[in-house]
Short mmCIF file of C-alpha atoms in Angstrom, two decimals:
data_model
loop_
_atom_site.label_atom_id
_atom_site.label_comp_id
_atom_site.label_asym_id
_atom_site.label_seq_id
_atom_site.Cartn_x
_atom_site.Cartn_y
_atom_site.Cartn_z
CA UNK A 169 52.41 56.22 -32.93
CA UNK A 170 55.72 54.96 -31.38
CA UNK A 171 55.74 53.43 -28.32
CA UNK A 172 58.53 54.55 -27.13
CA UNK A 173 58.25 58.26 -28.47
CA UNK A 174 54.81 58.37 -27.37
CA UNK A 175 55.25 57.42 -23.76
CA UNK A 176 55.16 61.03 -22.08
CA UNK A 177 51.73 60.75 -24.32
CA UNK A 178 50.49 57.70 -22.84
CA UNK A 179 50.83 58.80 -18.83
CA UNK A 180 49.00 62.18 -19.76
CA UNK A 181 46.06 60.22 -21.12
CA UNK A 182 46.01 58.02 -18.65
CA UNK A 183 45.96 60.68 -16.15
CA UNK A 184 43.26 62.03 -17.91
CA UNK A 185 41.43 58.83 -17.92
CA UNK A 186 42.06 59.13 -14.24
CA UNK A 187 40.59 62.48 -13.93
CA UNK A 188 36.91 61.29 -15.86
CA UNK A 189 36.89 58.77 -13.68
CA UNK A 190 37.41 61.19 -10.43
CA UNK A 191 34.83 63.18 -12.34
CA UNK A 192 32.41 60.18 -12.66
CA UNK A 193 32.46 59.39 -9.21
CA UNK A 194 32.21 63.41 -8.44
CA UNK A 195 29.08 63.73 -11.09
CA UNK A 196 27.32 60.88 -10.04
CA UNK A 197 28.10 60.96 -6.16
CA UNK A 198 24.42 61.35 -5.78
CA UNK A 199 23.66 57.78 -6.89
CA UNK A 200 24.93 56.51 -4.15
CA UNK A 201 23.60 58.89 -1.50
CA UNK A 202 20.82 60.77 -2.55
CA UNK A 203 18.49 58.78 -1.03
CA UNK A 204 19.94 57.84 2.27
CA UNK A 205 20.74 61.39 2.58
CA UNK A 206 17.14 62.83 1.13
CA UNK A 207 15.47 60.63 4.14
CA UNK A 208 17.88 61.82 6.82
CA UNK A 209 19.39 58.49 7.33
CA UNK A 210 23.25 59.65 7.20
CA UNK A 211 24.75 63.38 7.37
CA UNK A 212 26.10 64.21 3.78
CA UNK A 213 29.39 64.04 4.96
CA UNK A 214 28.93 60.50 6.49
CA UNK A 215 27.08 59.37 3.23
CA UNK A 216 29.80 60.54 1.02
CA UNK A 217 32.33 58.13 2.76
CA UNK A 218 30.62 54.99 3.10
CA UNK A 219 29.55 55.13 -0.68
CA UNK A 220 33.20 55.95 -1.43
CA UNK A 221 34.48 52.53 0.67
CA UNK A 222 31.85 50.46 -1.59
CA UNK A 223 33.01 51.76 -4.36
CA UNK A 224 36.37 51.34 -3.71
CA UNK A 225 35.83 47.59 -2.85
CA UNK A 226 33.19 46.86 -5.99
CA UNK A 227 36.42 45.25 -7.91
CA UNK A 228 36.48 42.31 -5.16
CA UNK A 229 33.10 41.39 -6.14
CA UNK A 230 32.70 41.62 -9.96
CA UNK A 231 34.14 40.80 -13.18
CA UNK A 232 35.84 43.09 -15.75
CA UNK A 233 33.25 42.51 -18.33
CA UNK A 234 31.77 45.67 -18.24
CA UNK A 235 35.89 46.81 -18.78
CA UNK A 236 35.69 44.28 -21.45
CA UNK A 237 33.00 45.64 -23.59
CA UNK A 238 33.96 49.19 -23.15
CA UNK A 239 37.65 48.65 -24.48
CA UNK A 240 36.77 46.00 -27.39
CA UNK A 241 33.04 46.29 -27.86
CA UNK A 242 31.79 49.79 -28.41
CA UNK A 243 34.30 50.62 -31.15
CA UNK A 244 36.56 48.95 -33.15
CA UNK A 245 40.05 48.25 -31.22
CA UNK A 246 42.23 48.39 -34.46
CA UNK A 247 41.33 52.28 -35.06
CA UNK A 248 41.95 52.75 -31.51
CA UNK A 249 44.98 55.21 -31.03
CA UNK A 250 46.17 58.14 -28.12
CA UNK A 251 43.92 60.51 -30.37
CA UNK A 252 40.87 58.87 -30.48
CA UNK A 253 40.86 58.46 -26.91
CA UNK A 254 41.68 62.24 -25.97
CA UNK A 255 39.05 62.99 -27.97
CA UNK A 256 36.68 60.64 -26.37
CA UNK A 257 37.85 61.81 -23.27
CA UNK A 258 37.31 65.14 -24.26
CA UNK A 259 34.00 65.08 -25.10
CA UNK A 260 33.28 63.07 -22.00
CA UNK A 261 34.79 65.47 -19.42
CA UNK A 262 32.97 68.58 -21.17
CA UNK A 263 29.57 66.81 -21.40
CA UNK A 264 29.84 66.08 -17.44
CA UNK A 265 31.26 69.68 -16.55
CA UNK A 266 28.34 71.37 -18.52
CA UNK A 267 25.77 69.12 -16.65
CA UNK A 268 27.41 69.17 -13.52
CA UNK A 269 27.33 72.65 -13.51
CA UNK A 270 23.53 72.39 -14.36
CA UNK A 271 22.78 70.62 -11.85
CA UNK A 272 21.04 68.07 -14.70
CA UNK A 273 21.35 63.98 -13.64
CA UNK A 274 22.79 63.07 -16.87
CA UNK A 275 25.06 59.84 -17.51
CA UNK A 276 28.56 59.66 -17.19
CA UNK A 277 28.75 56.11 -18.59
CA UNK A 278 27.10 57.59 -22.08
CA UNK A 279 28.79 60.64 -22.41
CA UNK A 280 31.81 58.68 -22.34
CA UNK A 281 30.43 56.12 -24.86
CA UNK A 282 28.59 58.96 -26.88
CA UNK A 283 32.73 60.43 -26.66
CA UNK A 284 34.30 57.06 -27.94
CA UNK A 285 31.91 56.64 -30.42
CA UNK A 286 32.28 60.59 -31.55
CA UNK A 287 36.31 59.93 -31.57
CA UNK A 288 36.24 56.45 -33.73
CA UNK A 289 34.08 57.88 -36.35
CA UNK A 290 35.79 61.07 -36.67
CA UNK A 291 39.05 58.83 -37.18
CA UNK A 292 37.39 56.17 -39.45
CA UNK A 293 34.01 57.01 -40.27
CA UNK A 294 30.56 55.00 -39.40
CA UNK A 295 32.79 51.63 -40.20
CA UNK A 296 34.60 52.42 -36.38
CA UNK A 297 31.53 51.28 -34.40
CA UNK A 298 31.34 47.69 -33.13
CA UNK A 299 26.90 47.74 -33.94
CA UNK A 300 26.63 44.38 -31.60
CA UNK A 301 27.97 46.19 -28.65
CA UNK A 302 26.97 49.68 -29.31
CA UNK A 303 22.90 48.66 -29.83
CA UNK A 304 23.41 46.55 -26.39
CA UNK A 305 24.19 49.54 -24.70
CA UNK A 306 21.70 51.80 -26.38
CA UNK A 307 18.72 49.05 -25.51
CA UNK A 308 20.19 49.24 -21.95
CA UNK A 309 19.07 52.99 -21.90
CA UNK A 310 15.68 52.69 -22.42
CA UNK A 311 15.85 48.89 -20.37
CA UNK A 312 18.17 50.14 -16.87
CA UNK A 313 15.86 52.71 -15.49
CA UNK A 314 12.38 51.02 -16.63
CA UNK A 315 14.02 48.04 -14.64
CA UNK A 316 14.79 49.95 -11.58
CA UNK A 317 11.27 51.47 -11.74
CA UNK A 318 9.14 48.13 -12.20
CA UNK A 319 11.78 46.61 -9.26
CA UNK A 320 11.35 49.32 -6.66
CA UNK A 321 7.53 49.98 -7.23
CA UNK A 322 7.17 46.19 -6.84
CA UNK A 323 9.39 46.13 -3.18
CA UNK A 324 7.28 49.10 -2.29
CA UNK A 325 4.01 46.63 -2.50
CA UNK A 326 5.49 43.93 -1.01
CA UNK A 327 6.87 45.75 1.75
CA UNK A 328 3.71 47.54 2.50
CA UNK A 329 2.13 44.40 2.30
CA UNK A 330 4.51 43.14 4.76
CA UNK A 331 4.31 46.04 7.17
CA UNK A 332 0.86 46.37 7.44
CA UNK A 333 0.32 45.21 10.71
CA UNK A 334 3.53 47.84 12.25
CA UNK A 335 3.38 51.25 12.95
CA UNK A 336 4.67 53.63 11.13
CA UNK A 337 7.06 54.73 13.60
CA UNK A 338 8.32 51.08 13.81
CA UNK A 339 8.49 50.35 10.37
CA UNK A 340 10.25 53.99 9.91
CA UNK A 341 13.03 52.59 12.56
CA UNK A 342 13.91 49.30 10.52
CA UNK A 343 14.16 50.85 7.29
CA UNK A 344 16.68 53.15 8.18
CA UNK A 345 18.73 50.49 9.44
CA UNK A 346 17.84 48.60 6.02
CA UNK A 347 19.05 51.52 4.54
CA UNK A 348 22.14 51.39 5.40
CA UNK A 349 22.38 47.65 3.52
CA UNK A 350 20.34 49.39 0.22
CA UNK A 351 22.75 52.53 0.17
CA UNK A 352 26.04 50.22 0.35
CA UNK A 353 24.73 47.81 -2.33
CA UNK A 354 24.04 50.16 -4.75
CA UNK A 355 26.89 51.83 -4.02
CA UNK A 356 29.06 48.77 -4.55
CA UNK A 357 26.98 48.59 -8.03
CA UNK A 358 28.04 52.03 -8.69
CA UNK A 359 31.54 51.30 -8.44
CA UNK A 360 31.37 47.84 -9.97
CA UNK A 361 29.81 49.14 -13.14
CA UNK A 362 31.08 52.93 -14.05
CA UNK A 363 34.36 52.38 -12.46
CA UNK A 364 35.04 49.66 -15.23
CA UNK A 365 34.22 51.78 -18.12
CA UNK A 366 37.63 53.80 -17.29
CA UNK A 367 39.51 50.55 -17.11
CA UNK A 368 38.14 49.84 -20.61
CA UNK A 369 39.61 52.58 -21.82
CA UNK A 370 42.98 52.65 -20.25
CA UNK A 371 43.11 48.69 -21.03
CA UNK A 372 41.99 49.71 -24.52
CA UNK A 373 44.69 52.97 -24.91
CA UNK A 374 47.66 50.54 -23.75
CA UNK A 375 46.74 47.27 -26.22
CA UNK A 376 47.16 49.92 -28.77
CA UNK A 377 50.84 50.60 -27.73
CA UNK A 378 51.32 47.63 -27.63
CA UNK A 379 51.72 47.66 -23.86
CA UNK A 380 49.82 44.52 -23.21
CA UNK A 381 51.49 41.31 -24.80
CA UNK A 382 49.06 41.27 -27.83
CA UNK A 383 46.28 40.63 -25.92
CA UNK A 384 43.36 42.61 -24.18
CA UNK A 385 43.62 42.50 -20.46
CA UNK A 386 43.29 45.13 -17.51
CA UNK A 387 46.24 44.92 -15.55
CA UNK A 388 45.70 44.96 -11.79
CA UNK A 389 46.94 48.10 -11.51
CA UNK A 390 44.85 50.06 -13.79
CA UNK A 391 41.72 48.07 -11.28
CA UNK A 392 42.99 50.10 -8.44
CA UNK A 393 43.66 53.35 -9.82
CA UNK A 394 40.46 53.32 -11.24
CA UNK A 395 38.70 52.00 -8.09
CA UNK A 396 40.72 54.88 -5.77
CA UNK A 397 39.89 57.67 -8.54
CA UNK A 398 36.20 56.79 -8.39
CA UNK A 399 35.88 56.75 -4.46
CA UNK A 400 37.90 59.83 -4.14
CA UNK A 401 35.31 61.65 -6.66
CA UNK A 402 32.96 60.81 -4.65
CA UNK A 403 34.61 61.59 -1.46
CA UNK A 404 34.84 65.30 -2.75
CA UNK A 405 30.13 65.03 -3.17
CA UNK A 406 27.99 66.47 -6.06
CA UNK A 407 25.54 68.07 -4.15
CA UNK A 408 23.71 70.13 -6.76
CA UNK A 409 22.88 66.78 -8.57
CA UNK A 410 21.94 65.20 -5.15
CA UNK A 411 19.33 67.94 -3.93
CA UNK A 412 17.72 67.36 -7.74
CA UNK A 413 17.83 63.53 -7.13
CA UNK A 414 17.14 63.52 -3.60
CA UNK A 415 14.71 66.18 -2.79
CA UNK A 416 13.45 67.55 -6.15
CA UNK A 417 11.89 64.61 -8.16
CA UNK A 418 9.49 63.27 -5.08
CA UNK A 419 9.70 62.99 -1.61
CA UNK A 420 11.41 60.00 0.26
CA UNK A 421 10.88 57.91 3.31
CA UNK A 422 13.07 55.19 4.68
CA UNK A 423 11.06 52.92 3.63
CA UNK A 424 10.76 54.16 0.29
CA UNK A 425 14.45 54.85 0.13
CA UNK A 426 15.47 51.69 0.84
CA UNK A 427 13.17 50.04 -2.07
CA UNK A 428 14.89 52.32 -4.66
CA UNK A 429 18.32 51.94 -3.71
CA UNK A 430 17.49 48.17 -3.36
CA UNK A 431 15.65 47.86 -6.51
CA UNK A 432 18.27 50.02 -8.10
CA UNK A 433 21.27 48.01 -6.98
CA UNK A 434 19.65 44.56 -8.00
CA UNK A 435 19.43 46.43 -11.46
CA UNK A 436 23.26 47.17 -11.61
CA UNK A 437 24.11 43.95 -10.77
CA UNK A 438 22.78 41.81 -13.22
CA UNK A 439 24.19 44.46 -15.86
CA UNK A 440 27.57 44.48 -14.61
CA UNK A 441 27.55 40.59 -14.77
CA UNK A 442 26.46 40.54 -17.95
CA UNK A 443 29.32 42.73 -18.84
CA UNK A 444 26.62 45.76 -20.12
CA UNK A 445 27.64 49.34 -19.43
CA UNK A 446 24.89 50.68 -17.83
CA UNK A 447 24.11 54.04 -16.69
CA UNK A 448 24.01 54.42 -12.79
CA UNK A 449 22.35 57.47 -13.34
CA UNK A 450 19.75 56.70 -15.15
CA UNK A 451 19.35 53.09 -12.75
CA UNK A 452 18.28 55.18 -9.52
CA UNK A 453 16.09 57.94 -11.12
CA UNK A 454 14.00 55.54 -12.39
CA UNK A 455 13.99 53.28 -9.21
CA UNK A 456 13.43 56.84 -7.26
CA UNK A 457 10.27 57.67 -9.96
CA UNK A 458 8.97 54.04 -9.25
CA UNK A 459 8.91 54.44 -5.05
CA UNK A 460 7.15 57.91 -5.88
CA UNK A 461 4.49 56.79 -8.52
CA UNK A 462 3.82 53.33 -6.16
CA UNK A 463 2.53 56.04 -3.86
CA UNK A 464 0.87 57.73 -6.16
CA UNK A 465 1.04 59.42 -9.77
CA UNK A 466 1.06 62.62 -8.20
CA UNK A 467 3.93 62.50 -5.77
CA UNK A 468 6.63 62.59 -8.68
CA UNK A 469 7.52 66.07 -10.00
CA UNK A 470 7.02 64.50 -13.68
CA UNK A 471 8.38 68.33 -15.15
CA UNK A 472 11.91 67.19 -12.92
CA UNK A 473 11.66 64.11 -14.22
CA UNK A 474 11.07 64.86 -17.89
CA UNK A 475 14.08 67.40 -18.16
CA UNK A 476 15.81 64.42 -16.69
CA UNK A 477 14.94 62.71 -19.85
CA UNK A 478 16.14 65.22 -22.72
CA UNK A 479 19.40 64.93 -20.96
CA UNK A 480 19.57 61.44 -21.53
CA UNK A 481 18.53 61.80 -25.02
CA UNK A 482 21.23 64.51 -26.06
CA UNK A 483 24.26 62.81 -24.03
CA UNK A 484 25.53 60.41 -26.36
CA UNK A 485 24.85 62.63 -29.59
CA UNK A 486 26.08 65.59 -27.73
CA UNK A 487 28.94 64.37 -26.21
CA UNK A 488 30.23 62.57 -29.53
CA UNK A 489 30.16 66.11 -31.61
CA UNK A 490 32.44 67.42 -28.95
CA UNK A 491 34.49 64.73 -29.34
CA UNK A 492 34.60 64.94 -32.92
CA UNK A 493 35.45 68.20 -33.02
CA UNK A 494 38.11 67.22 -30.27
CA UNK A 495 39.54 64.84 -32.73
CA UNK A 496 39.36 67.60 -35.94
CA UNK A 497 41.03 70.26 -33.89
CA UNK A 498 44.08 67.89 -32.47
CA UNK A 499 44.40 67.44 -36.51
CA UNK A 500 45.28 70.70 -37.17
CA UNK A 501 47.51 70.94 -34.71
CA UNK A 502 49.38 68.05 -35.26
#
């Protein structure tokens, strides 16, 4: 496509990029807050805006690998064009409307890789996907929320450990004051990581206009409008997904709350420095099944938790046949 004649094309898509990303910090609001909320901590409304400042400020502290692999490393750049994305986009948006609406945790970060992936190979056929990239994000499904869970069931033992000689009204006091440190790191996690994956593919979307010199690079620019979408999703809550993260798979202390969120963020931080596009999602459910089974096997609602997990397992697939048939029906209207 023409740059010039496709300009008016490029601003729409990058307002649509925009709007995923206000969607992905809408959709997966409860991340951040479920848990600080769940255990009374913070009001809802207070919650919402101090996860929405740490995500905001999450490009201060991190890299843009995670922007990196998303725009070069899931499919290949060369087949990248304005359709390809729409379609990804497409199938993206849809994915997170129909589960939003559900009130079903599912991942943004995958339906928008499941959409990219959906887009490319509609385009160019199983040849479109970059396999080295793709299969590090697909071993990060299965590896991001058993990580969380082994991390926060192992802070619950040391920290009962720890806090066997308090009271349980003191050690209730000083965890929700910990909290507050847990909620804002995985918060600033949560913006580090997902909002990234909309920089990837705005950065990705202009280096095929030839926008960007010949070379792959997120312009500052495209940082902060990402950064401001994301915090202003979240801003605006998610609250079906948060009463299924935060009250329906087990019950939550303080003290528990702060071990998921903690071992949760510690999770998203080694992915987003190792430039892997991780689902946040995914992260805190199975730090928040971890604190519950630490207690005991019992206190997690495995039926929530299960459902949980046929979401995952139908995102990608599912949200690549809607962008596929994005991509076939923009064809015939062409």
């Amino acid at each position: 496509m023409d740059v010039a004649l496709g300009l008016p094309v490029l601003i729409g898509l990058i307002a649509v990029a925009l709007l995923f990303d206000f969607l992905n910090g809408l959709h997966d609001a409860a991340n951040s807050i479920a848990t600080i909320v769940s255990t009374r901590v913070l009001r809802p409304q207070f919650a919402v805006f101090w996860a929405a400042f740490f995500n905001f400020v999450a490009f201060m502290v991190f890299g843009l690998h995670v922007a990196q692999t998303i725009g070069t490393g899931i499919i290949d750049p060369a087949i990248v064009d304005a359709q390809v994305i729409f379609a990804a986009l497409v199938g993206a948006i849809v994915w997170n409307l129909v589960t939003w609406a559900l009130g079903i945790p599912s991942s943004s970060s995958h339906a928008l890789i499941g959409g990219l992936v959906g887009g490319g190979m509609a385009k160019a056929g199983i040849s479109a996907a970059v396999w080295s990239g793709l299969s590090k994000t697909v071993l990060a499904i299965v590896l991001s929320p058993l990580v969380g869970f082994l991390l926060a069931m192992m802070l619950v033992a040391i920290v009962s450990w720890l806090s066997v000689r308090s009271t349980p009204f003191a050690v209730d006091r000083a965890f929700r004051i910990l909290q507050f440190a847990s909620a804002s790191l995985y918060s600033l996690g949560h913006g580090g990581n997902d909002a990234q994956k909309t920089m990837g593919i705005i950065a990705a979307l202009l280096y095929s206009q030839g926008q960007l010199g010949g070379e792959f690079t997120v312009p500052f620019w495209v940082v902060l409008s990402c950064q401001a979408a994301m915090a202003l999703g979240t801003l605006m809550g998610g609250w079906r997904i948060v009463r299924t993260m935060g009250l329906r798979i087990t019950k939550l202390t303080p003290m528990q709350g702060f071990c998921a969120e903690t071992g949760g963020a510690a999770t998203l931080f080694m992915a987003t420095f190792l430039g892997v596009p991780v689902s946040t999602t995914h992260t805190i459910t199975g730090a928040i099944v971890g604190v519950g089974a630490a207690r005991r096997v019992s206190a997690v609602r495995w039926n929530v938790a299960s459902s949980i997990v046929y979401a995952w397992v139908i995102t990608i697939p599912a949200s690549a046949i809607v962008a596929a048939l994005s991509w076939w029906a923009v064809q015939l209207f062409k």
